[in-house]
Amino acid sequence: MTTKYIFITGGVVSSLGKGITASSIGRLLVERGLKVTIQKFDPYINVDPGTMSPFQHGEVYVTDDGAETDLDLGHYERFIDRSLSQVNNITTGRIYQTVITKERRGEYLGSTVQVVPHITDEIKATIRRLAPDHDVVITEIGGTVGDIESLPFLEAARQFRQDVGRDNVVFIHVTLVPMISATNELKTKPTQHSVRELMEIGIQPDILVLRTEHPLSEAIKRKIALFCNVDFGCVIEARDVHTIYQVPLLLHDQGLDREICRRLGLDTKDPDLRQWAAMVKKALEPSERVRVAIVGKYTDLTDAYTSIREALVHGGIANDTAVDVEWIASDHFTDQRAAGELLAGRHALLVPGGFGVRGVEGMTEAVRWARENKLPFFGICLGLQVAIIEFARNVVGITETNSTEFAPECENPVISLMTSQRDVQDLGGTMRLGAYPCKLRAGSRVAQIYGADEVSERHRHRYEVNNSFRDQLAEYGLRCTGLSPDGQLVEMFELPEHPFFIGCQFHPELRSRPMRPHPLFVGFVTAALAHQEKMMTLSSRTEAALVTRG
């Protein structure tokens, strides 16, 4: 079968949900039995987002092959339930880097290298690379129509339709229909202008997906269809929903996937969305609720922890429980008294990854309170390292201990730079990145949670547990329960006497899916539920005792 292509563009404003739209379409087509992949074109000149601030870009999503990519790739993987790779995230920087490298090698000998055709040809080549073994390739073009940065990608998409034939390409444009509160009126003019700008580039969208906070009347849809030159049935409403996992159902109810298949000539079965709908119902109608504190460095922009947030949702669904996440900046944990006040009433603590010294001491205070007060704790990447530093200081009694990342001259670094990292000069793409195997200790809690003796997880870090201190830590009860196959790298630890005190050097959130939640997050939410039950029992006993005394 000839590979079909879907291009998704955005207009009016950024952050409209092009990634969720692409992911939802991907899910619907997967449910129709098609082999689907999704790629993201990012218009920035960085080669990848690896060195970008989380406050600017949000989470850096890491694939199995070690690519540092846009957070939308996480949505793609979670929705279509397939692992992606480096070729699924292309930036302007990577395209120009490739073209300039070819020019230096003499591949364009005699030619003047230009945006058209050389840059656009390279962009088109990245689309074609995904065609083998896939029925449909979905391409999301980042930014908004009108941005100077995205013009080469839009021009390449325009050319691509000419190259492969109009019957093999569908253009979907995501725009905003805002409400003017003073007049209580929905405005279609921004969408009209956005489509007109897209048409000036040479692209006539086939389908419009309209983001809105309010229902769109048939009259509004017909007006947009008329002025934007699309069929009435191709004006799709994308209203705000309680969970992103509702979006495929919302789009399917309006016939979006049916229209895509009709336009591309795809003869498929009808999608069976019963399991997906059952998962969504669990997310919307949980039997229980727990409060989980996430204490991190970038809590002012929760997109920095998108995959963790979603993995907690998945763990909650598996437990028929809503997870109410409370984001707390680690700077607020100045001492144990502050930690007690900030964590009071929470049912679990999660400390995620991060870089740099800011807020690290606050994290150690939070971890100490959780350890001493039997609050379920889950440390990820930096969270593992901070927990080991705290344990070494306050339990083992090692003086002057820290990580060489935060205190390069400390006497007893329990966390130190990997040997392979000591001479690294470039920062981009040089950490331990991607999937690595981890052997689990037989009989450990993590082995029970996974139900396996070896797993593969994705990494993104430079620093490791210093093996010189492993025996001391173990002597005081901190058990290394996950190691690299050669036994040289600590991947996981746990405190067996604690209800749930687990740290991992890798990022398990990157492998969690709504239909296949990650075991560690399922176990973590289970522990939070148990802690909540314990708190309620203690509260009931206290009340009963007060009544008796009265």
Coordinates of C-alpha atoms in Angstrom, one line a residue:
M1 CA 0.0 0.0 0.0
T2 CA 1.2 3.5 -0.8
T3 CA 2.2 5.4 2.3
K4 CA -0.2 8.3 3.1
Y5 CA 0.8 11.6 4.8
I6 CA -0.9 13.9 7.2
F7 CA 0.5 17.4 7.9
I8 CA -0.8 19.3 11.0
T9 CA -0.2 23.0 11.2
G10 CA -1.3 25.7 13.7
G11 CA -2.4 29.2 13.6
V12 CA -3.5 32.3 15.6
V13 CA -1.6 31.4 18.8
S14 CA 0.9 28.8 19.9
S15 CA 0.2 25.9 22.4
L16 CA -3.2 25.1 20.8
G17 CA -2.7 21.4 21.2
K18 CA -1.3 20.4 17.8
G19 CA 0.6 17.6 19.5
I20 CA -2.5 16.2 21.2
T21 CA -4.4 16.5 17.9
A22 CA -1.7 14.6 16.0
S23 CA -1.5 12.0 18.8
S24 CA -5.3 11.6 18.8
I25 CA -5.5 11.1 15.1
G26 CA -2.6 8.6 15.4
R27 CA -4.6 6.7 18.0
L28 CA -7.7 6.6 15.9
L29 CA -5.8 5.3 12.8
V30 CA -4.0 2.7 14.9
E31 CA -7.4 1.5 16.1
R32 CA -8.3 1.1 12.5
G33 CA -5.5 -1.4 12.0
L34 CA -3.0 1.0 10.3
K35 CA 0.7 1.2 11.0
V36 CA 1.3 4.8 12.1
T37 CA 4.2 7.0 13.0
I38 CA 4.3 10.6 14.0
Q39 CA 7.1 13.2 13.6
K40 CA 7.6 16.7 14.9
F41 CA 9.3 19.6 13.0
D42 CA 10.6 22.2 15.4
P43 CA 11.6 25.5 13.9
Y44 CA 14.3 26.5 16.4
I45 CA 18.0 26.5 15.4
N46 CA 19.1 24.4 18.4
V47 CA 20.0 20.9 17.1
D48 CA 17.9 19.4 19.8
P49 CA 16.3 20.7 23.0
G50 CA 18.9 19.1 25.2
T51 CA 20.6 22.3 26.3
M52 CA 17.4 24.4 26.5
S53 CA 16.0 25.7 29.8
P54 CA 13.0 23.7 31.0
F55 CA 11.3 27.1 31.8
Q56 CA 11.5 27.9 28.1
H57 CA 10.9 24.6 26.4
G58 CA 9.4 22.3 29.0
E59 CA 10.4 18.6 29.3
V60 CA 13.1 17.1 27.2
Y61 CA 11.7 13.7 26.1
V62 CA 14.3 10.9 25.6
T63 CA 13.8 8.0 23.2
D64 CA 15.2 4.5 23.3
D65 CA 18.0 5.4 20.9
G66 CA 19.1 8.4 23.1
A67 CA 17.6 11.2 21.2
E68 CA 16.7 14.3 23.2
T69 CA 13.4 15.5 21.7
D70 CA 10.4 17.7 22.1
L71 CA 7.8 16.8 24.8
D72 CA 5.2 16.2 22.1
L73 CA 7.0 12.9 21.2
G74 CA 6.0 11.8 24.7
H75 CA 2.3 12.4 23.7
Y76 CA 2.8 10.6 20.4
E77 CA 4.3 7.5 22.2
R78 CA 1.6 7.5 24.9
F79 CA -1.2 7.7 22.4
I80 CA -0.1 5.3 19.6
D81 CA 1.8 3.1 22.1
R82 CA 4.9 2.7 19.9
S83 CA 8.5 3.7 20.6
L84 CA 9.8 6.5 18.4
S85 CA 13.4 7.6 17.6
Q86 CA 15.7 10.3 16.5
V87 CA 14.1 10.5 13.1
N88 CA 10.8 11.5 14.6
N89 CA 12.0 14.9 15.8
I90 CA 13.6 17.3 13.3
T91 CA 14.7 20.8 14.1
T92 CA 15.9 23.7 11.8
G93 CA 19.3 23.3 13.5
R94 CA 19.6 19.7 12.5
I95 CA 18.5 20.3 8.9
Y96 CA 21.0 23.1 8.4
Q97 CA 23.7 21.1 10.2
T98 CA 23.1 18.3 7.7
V99 CA 23.0 20.5 4.6
I100 CA 26.2 22.4 5.7
T101 CA 28.0 19.1 6.3
K102 CA 27.1 17.9 2.9
E103 CA 28.2 21.2 1.4
R104 CA 31.6 20.9 3.1
R105 CA 32.0 17.4 1.8
G106 CA 31.4 18.7 -1.8
E107 CA 28.1 17.0 -2.4
Y108 CA 26.6 20.2 -3.8
L109 CA 29.8 20.9 -5.8
G110 CA 29.2 23.7 -8.2
S111 CA 25.8 24.7 -6.8
T112 CA 24.8 27.7 -4.8
V113 CA 23.2 26.2 -1.7
Q114 CA 19.9 27.7 -1.0
V115 CA 16.8 27.3 1.2
V116 CA 14.9 26.1 -2.0
P117 CA 15.8 23.5 -3.1
H118 CA 18.5 22.3 -0.7
I119 CA 16.9 22.9 2.7
T120 CA 13.4 22.0 1.6
D121 CA 14.8 18.8 -0.1
E122 CA 16.5 17.8 3.1
I123 CA 13.2 18.4 5.0
K124 CA 11.3 16.2 2.5
A125 CA 13.9 13.5 2.8
T126 CA 13.3 13.3 6.6
I127 CA 9.6 12.6 5.8
R128 CA 10.4 9.9 3.3
R129 CA 12.7 8.1 5.7
L130 CA 9.7 7.3 7.8
A131 CA 7.6 5.9 4.9
P132 CA 8.9 2.3 4.9
D133 CA 6.9 -0.1 7.0
H134 CA 4.2 2.6 7.8
D135 CA 0.8 3.1 6.3
V136 CA 0.5 6.7 7.5
V137 CA 3.1 9.3 8.5
I138 CA 1.7 12.2 10.6
T139 CA 3.9 15.3 10.6
E140 CA 3.3 18.1 13.1
I141 CA 4.9 21.4 12.1
G142 CA 5.8 23.5 15.2
G143 CA 5.1 27.1 15.6
T144 CA 2.3 29.1 14.0
V145 CA 1.6 30.1 10.4
G146 CA 3.3 33.4 9.9
D147 CA 6.4 32.7 11.9
I148 CA 9.5 33.2 9.7
E149 CA 11.2 30.2 11.3
S150 CA 8.6 27.7 10.1
L151 CA 8.4 28.9 6.5
P152 CA 10.9 26.3 5.1
F153 CA 8.9 23.5 6.7
L154 CA 5.7 24.8 5.3
E155 CA 7.2 25.2 1.8
A156 CA 8.6 21.7 2.0
A157 CA 5.1 20.4 2.9
R158 CA 3.6 22.3 0.0
Q159 CA 6.2 20.7 -2.4
F160 CA 5.7 17.3 -0.8
R161 CA 2.0 17.2 -1.8
Q162 CA 3.1 17.9 -5.4
D163 CA 5.7 15.2 -5.2
V164 CA 3.6 12.3 -3.9
G165 CA 0.2 13.3 -5.3
R166 CA -2.7 15.1 -3.9
D167 CA -4.6 11.9 -3.1
N168 CA -1.8 10.8 -0.7
V169 CA -1.7 14.0 1.5
V170 CA -4.1 15.6 3.9
F171 CA -3.5 19.0 5.5
I172 CA -5.1 19.7 8.9
H173 CA -5.0 23.2 10.4
V174 CA -5.5 23.8 14.1
T175 CA -6.8 27.3 15.0
L176 CA -8.5 29.1 17.8
V177 CA -12.1 30.4 18.0
P178 CA -11.9 32.9 20.9
M179 CA -14.8 34.2 23.0
I180 CA -15.1 38.0 23.5
S181 CA -16.4 38.1 27.0
A182 CA -17.8 41.7 26.8
T183 CA -20.2 40.7 24.0
N184 CA -20.4 37.0 24.8
E185 CA -19.5 36.3 21.1
L186 CA -17.4 33.7 19.4
K187 CA -15.1 35.2 16.8
T188 CA -14.2 33.4 13.6
K189 CA -12.0 36.2 12.0
P190 CA -8.7 34.9 13.6
T191 CA -9.3 31.5 11.9
Q192 CA -10.1 33.1 8.6
H193 CA -6.9 35.2 8.7
S194 CA -4.8 32.2 9.7
V195 CA -6.2 30.1 6.8
R196 CA -5.7 32.9 4.4
E197 CA -2.0 33.2 5.5
L198 CA -1.6 29.5 5.0
M199 CA -3.1 29.7 1.5
E200 CA -0.7 32.5 0.6
I201 CA 2.1 30.0 1.2
G202 CA 0.3 27.7 -1.2
I203 CA -1.4 25.3 1.2
Q204 CA -5.2 24.9 1.2
P205 CA -6.1 23.0 4.4
D206 CA -8.5 20.1 3.9
I207 CA -9.7 19.9 7.5
L208 CA -9.9 22.5 10.3
V209 CA -9.7 21.6 14.0
L210 CA -11.1 24.5 16.0
R211 CA -9.9 24.9 19.6
T212 CA -12.6 26.5 21.8
E213 CA -13.8 26.8 25.3
H214 CA -17.5 26.9 24.2
P215 CA -19.6 24.8 21.9
L216 CA -19.7 25.9 18.3
S217 CA -23.1 26.3 16.6
E218 CA -23.8 24.9 13.2
A219 CA -24.0 28.5 11.9
I220 CA -20.5 29.3 13.1
K221 CA -19.1 26.1 11.5
R222 CA -20.9 26.9 8.2
K223 CA -19.5 30.4 8.2
I224 CA -15.9 29.1 8.8
A225 CA -16.4 26.5 6.1
L226 CA -17.6 29.1 3.6
F227 CA -14.8 31.7 4.2
C228 CA -12.0 29.1 4.6
N229 CA -13.0 27.1 1.5
V230 CA -13.4 23.7 3.3
D231 CA -16.3 21.3 3.5
F232 CA -18.8 21.8 6.3
G233 CA -18.1 18.2 7.5
C234 CA -14.4 19.0 7.8
V235 CA -14.9 21.8 10.4
I236 CA -14.1 19.9 13.6
E237 CA -14.7 21.3 17.1
A238 CA -12.0 20.6 19.7
R239 CA -13.5 21.8 22.9
D240 CA -11.6 21.9 26.2
V241 CA -11.9 18.5 28.1
H242 CA -11.0 17.2 31.5
T243 CA -8.3 14.8 30.3
I244 CA -6.4 14.7 27.1
Y245 CA -7.3 11.1 26.6
Q246 CA -10.9 12.2 25.8
V247 CA -9.7 13.9 22.6
P248 CA -9.6 10.8 20.4
L249 CA -13.2 10.0 21.4
L250 CA -14.3 13.6 20.8
L251 CA -12.7 13.7 17.3
H252 CA -14.1 10.2 16.4
D253 CA -17.6 11.3 17.3
Q254 CA -17.3 14.0 14.7
G255 CA -16.1 11.7 12.1
L256 CA -12.6 13.1 11.7
D257 CA -10.8 9.7 11.3
R258 CA -13.5 8.6 8.8
E259 CA -13.0 11.8 6.7
I260 CA -9.2 11.3 6.8
C261 CA -9.5 7.8 5.5
R262 CA -12.0 8.8 2.8
R263 CA -9.7 11.5 1.5
L264 CA -6.6 9.3 1.6
G265 CA -8.4 6.3 0.1
L266 CA -7.7 4.1 3.1
D267 CA -10.1 1.1 3.3
T268 CA -10.0 0.1 7.0
K269 CA -12.1 -1.5 9.6
D270 CA -14.0 0.7 12.0
P271 CA -12.0 1.5 15.2
D272 CA -12.8 -0.4 18.3
L273 CA -12.5 2.3 21.0
R274 CA -14.2 0.4 23.9
Q275 CA -11.0 -0.2 25.8
W276 CA -9.8 3.3 25.3
A277 CA -13.3 4.6 26.4
A278 CA -13.2 2.4 29.5
M279 CA -9.7 3.8 30.4
V280 CA -11.1 7.4 30.0
K281 CA -14.1 6.6 32.2
K282 CA -11.7 5.4 34.9
A283 CA -9.8 8.6 34.7
L284 CA -13.0 10.7 34.9
E285 CA -14.8 8.7 37.6
P286 CA -12.2 7.4 40.1
S287 CA -13.3 5.7 43.3
E288 CA -10.5 7.2 45.4
R289 CA -8.3 10.3 45.5
V290 CA -4.7 10.8 46.8
R291 CA -2.6 13.9 47.2
V292 CA 1.0 13.6 45.8
A293 CA 3.6 16.3 46.4
I294 CA 6.1 16.8 43.6
V295 CA 9.1 18.7 45.0
G296 CA 11.3 20.0 42.2
K297 CA 13.3 22.8 40.6
Y298 CA 10.9 23.7 37.8
T299 CA 7.5 23.5 39.4
D300 CA 6.6 27.0 38.1
L301 CA 6.3 25.4 34.6
T302 CA 4.7 22.0 35.0
D303 CA 5.4 21.2 31.3
A304 CA 8.9 20.5 32.6
Y305 CA 7.4 17.3 34.2
T306 CA 4.8 16.4 31.6
S307 CA 5.7 12.7 31.5
I308 CA 5.7 12.4 35.2
R309 CA 2.3 14.1 35.5
E310 CA 0.9 11.7 32.9
A311 CA 2.6 8.6 34.4
L312 CA 0.9 9.5 37.7
V313 CA -2.4 9.7 35.9
H314 CA -1.7 6.2 34.4
G315 CA -0.8 4.8 37.8
G316 CA -4.0 6.3 39.2
I317 CA -6.1 4.7 36.5
A318 CA -4.7 1.3 37.3
N319 CA -5.6 1.9 41.0
D320 CA -9.1 3.4 40.1
T321 CA -7.7 6.6 41.8
A322 CA -7.4 10.2 40.9
V323 CA -3.9 11.6 41.7
D324 CA -4.1 15.2 42.8
V325 CA -0.6 16.6 42.1
E326 CA 0.6 19.4 44.3
W327 CA 3.6 21.2 42.8
I328 CA 6.0 22.6 45.5
A329 CA 9.2 24.4 44.7
S330 CA 12.1 22.8 46.5
D331 CA 13.4 26.2 47.6
H332 CA 10.6 26.4 50.1
F333 CA 12.0 23.5 52.1
T334 CA 14.4 25.4 54.3
D335 CA 14.4 23.0 57.3
Q336 CA 12.5 20.1 58.8
R337 CA 9.9 22.3 60.3
A338 CA 9.1 23.8 56.9
A339 CA 9.2 20.3 55.4
G340 CA 6.7 19.0 57.9
E341 CA 4.3 21.9 57.2
L342 CA 4.6 21.6 53.4
L343 CA 4.2 17.8 53.3
A344 CA 1.4 17.6 56.0
G345 CA -1.7 16.0 54.6
R346 CA 0.1 14.6 51.5
H347 CA 0.0 10.9 50.9
A348 CA 3.3 10.6 49.0
L349 CA 6.3 12.5 47.8
L350 CA 8.0 12.4 44.4
V351 CA 11.3 14.2 43.7
P352 CA 12.0 14.3 39.9
G353 CA 15.1 15.0 37.8
G354 CA 16.9 18.3 37.2
F355 CA 20.3 19.9 36.8
G356 CA 22.2 22.4 38.8
V357 CA 22.6 23.2 42.5
R358 CA 19.6 25.5 43.0
G359 CA 16.9 23.9 45.3
V360 CA 18.9 20.7 46.0
E361 CA 19.2 21.3 49.8
G362 CA 15.5 21.8 49.9
M363 CA 15.0 18.5 48.3
T364 CA 17.2 16.8 50.9
E365 CA 15.0 18.3 53.6
A366 CA 11.9 17.0 51.9
V367 CA 13.4 13.5 51.5
R368 CA 14.5 13.4 55.1
W369 CA 11.1 14.2 56.3
A370 CA 9.5 11.5 54.1
R371 CA 12.1 8.9 55.3
E372 CA 11.7 9.6 59.0
N373 CA 7.9 9.9 58.9
K374 CA 7.3 6.9 56.7
L375 CA 5.8 8.9 53.9
P376 CA 5.9 7.0 50.5
F377 CA 8.8 8.4 48.5
F378 CA 9.8 8.0 44.9
G379 CA 13.0 9.6 43.6
I380 CA 13.8 9.8 39.9
C381 CA 17.3 10.6 38.5
L382 CA 18.2 13.7 40.7
G383 CA 15.6 12.4 43.2
L384 CA 17.7 9.2 43.6
Q385 CA 20.9 11.2 44.0
V386 CA 19.5 13.6 46.5
A387 CA 18.0 10.7 48.6
I388 CA 21.4 9.1 48.7
I389 CA 23.1 12.3 49.8
E390 CA 20.5 12.7 52.5
F391 CA 20.9 9.1 53.7
A392 CA 24.7 9.4 53.7
R393 CA 24.6 12.6 55.8
N394 CA 21.9 11.8 58.3
V395 CA 22.0 8.0 58.7
V396 CA 25.5 6.9 57.8
G397 CA 27.1 10.0 59.2
I398 CA 29.5 10.7 56.4
T399 CA 30.8 14.2 56.8
E400 CA 31.3 16.7 54.0
T401 CA 29.3 14.6 51.5
N402 CA 27.5 15.8 48.4
S403 CA 27.5 15.4 44.6
T404 CA 30.5 16.7 42.6
E405 CA 27.8 18.4 40.4
F406 CA 26.9 20.7 43.3
A407 CA 30.1 20.8 45.4
P408 CA 33.1 19.9 43.1
E409 CA 35.6 20.0 45.9
C410 CA 33.7 18.1 48.6
E411 CA 35.7 15.5 50.5
N412 CA 33.3 12.5 50.3
P413 CA 31.2 12.7 47.1
V414 CA 28.6 9.9 47.2
I415 CA 27.6 11.1 43.7
S416 CA 30.3 11.8 41.2
L417 CA 30.9 12.3 37.5
M418 CA 30.9 9.3 35.3
T419 CA 34.5 8.4 34.1
S420 CA 33.3 8.7 30.5
Q421 CA 32.1 12.2 31.2
R422 CA 35.2 13.7 32.7
D423 CA 36.7 15.0 29.5
V424 CA 33.5 16.0 27.8
Q425 CA 33.5 19.6 26.5
D426 CA 30.3 19.8 24.5
L427 CA 27.1 19.7 26.5
G428 CA 24.6 18.8 23.9
G429 CA 23.8 15.1 23.4
T430 CA 26.8 13.9 25.6
M431 CA 25.1 12.5 28.7
R432 CA 24.2 8.9 29.3
L433 CA 21.1 8.9 27.1
G434 CA 18.6 6.3 26.0
A435 CA 17.7 2.8 27.0
Y436 CA 20.0 0.7 29.1
P437 CA 19.4 -2.7 30.8
C438 CA 19.0 -3.0 34.6
K439 CA 19.3 -6.2 36.6
L440 CA 17.0 -6.4 39.6
R441 CA 17.9 -8.0 43.0
A442 CA 16.0 -11.2 43.6
G443 CA 13.3 -10.8 46.3
S444 CA 13.5 -7.0 46.3
R445 CA 10.5 -4.8 46.3
V446 CA 11.3 -3.5 42.9
A447 CA 11.6 -7.0 41.5
Q448 CA 8.2 -7.8 42.9
I449 CA 6.7 -4.5 41.4
Y450 CA 8.2 -5.2 38.0
G451 CA 7.5 -9.0 38.1
A452 CA 10.9 -9.4 36.3
D453 CA 14.6 -9.9 37.0
E454 CA 15.8 -7.6 34.3
V455 CA 14.3 -4.4 32.7
S456 CA 15.3 -1.8 30.2
E457 CA 14.8 1.9 31.0
R458 CA 15.7 5.3 29.5
H459 CA 18.4 7.5 31.0
R460 CA 19.4 11.2 30.9
H461 CA 22.2 12.1 33.3
R462 CA 25.9 12.5 33.7
Y463 CA 26.5 11.7 37.4
E464 CA 26.4 8.3 39.1
V465 CA 26.5 6.8 42.6
N466 CA 30.1 6.6 43.8
N467 CA 30.9 2.9 44.2
S468 CA 33.3 3.7 47.0
F469 CA 30.4 4.3 49.4
R470 CA 28.1 1.4 48.3
D471 CA 29.2 -0.9 51.2
Q472 CA 28.7 1.8 53.8
L473 CA 25.3 2.7 52.5
A474 CA 24.3 -1.0 52.5
E475 CA 25.6 -1.5 56.1
Y476 CA 23.0 1.1 57.3
G477 CA 20.1 -0.4 55.3
L478 CA 20.1 1.3 51.9
R479 CA 19.9 -1.6 49.6
C480 CA 21.0 -1.3 45.9
T481 CA 18.3 -3.4 44.2
G482 CA 19.0 -2.5 40.6
L483 CA 22.4 -2.5 38.9
S484 CA 23.8 -2.4 35.4
P485 CA 24.5 -5.9 34.0
D486 CA 28.2 -5.5 34.9
G487 CA 27.4 -4.5 38.4
Q488 CA 29.3 -1.2 38.1
L489 CA 26.4 1.3 38.0
V490 CA 23.7 1.7 40.7
E491 CA 20.3 2.0 38.9
M492 CA 17.9 1.6 41.8
F493 CA 17.8 1.5 45.6
E494 CA 15.2 0.9 48.3
L495 CA 14.8 1.0 52.1
P496 CA 13.2 -2.4 52.9
E497 CA 11.9 -1.3 56.3
H498 CA 10.1 1.7 54.8
P499 CA 6.5 1.4 53.4
F500 CA 7.8 2.7 50.0
F501 CA 11.2 4.4 49.6
I502 CA 12.5 3.8 46.1
G503 CA 14.9 5.7 43.9
C504 CA 15.9 5.1 40.3
Q505 CA 18.6 6.6 38.2
F506 CA 16.6 6.3 35.0
H507 CA 13.3 7.9 33.9
P508 CA 10.5 5.4 34.2
E509 CA 7.9 8.0 33.3
L510 CA 9.1 7.8 29.7
R511 CA 7.9 4.3 29.3
S512 CA 4.4 4.7 30.9
R513 CA 1.3 4.5 28.7
P514 CA -2.4 5.0 29.6
M515 CA -3.2 1.5 28.5
R516 CA 0.1 0.1 30.0
P517 CA 1.0 2.1 33.1
H518 CA 4.5 1.8 34.3
P519 CA 4.8 -0.7 37.3
L520 CA 6.7 1.7 39.5
F521 CA 4.0 4.4 39.2
V522 CA 1.3 1.9 39.8
G523 CA 3.2 0.7 42.9
F524 CA 3.8 4.3 44.0
V525 CA 0.1 5.2 43.8
T526 CA -0.8 2.0 45.6
A527 CA 1.6 3.0 48.4
A528 CA 0.0 6.5 48.5
L529 CA -3.5 4.9 48.9
A530 CA -2.1 2.7 51.8
H531 CA -0.7 5.8 53.5
Q532 CA -4.0 7.6 53.1
E533 CA -5.8 4.7 54.7
K534 CA -3.3 4.7 57.6
M535 CA -3.8 8.4 58.1
M536 CA -7.5 8.0 58.2
T537 CA -7.2 5.1 60.7
L538 CA -5.0 7.1 63.0
S539 CA -7.3 10.1 62.7
S540 CA -10.3 7.9 63.7
R541 CA -8.5 6.5 66.6
T542 CA -7.5 9.9 67.8
E543 CA -11.1 11.1 67.6
A544 CA -12.3 8.1 69.4
A545 CA -9.8 8.6 72.2
L546 CA -10.8 12.2 72.6
V547 CA -14.5 11.2 72.8
T548 CA -13.6 8.6 75.5
R549 CA -11.6 11.1 77.5
G550 CA -14.5 13.6 77.2

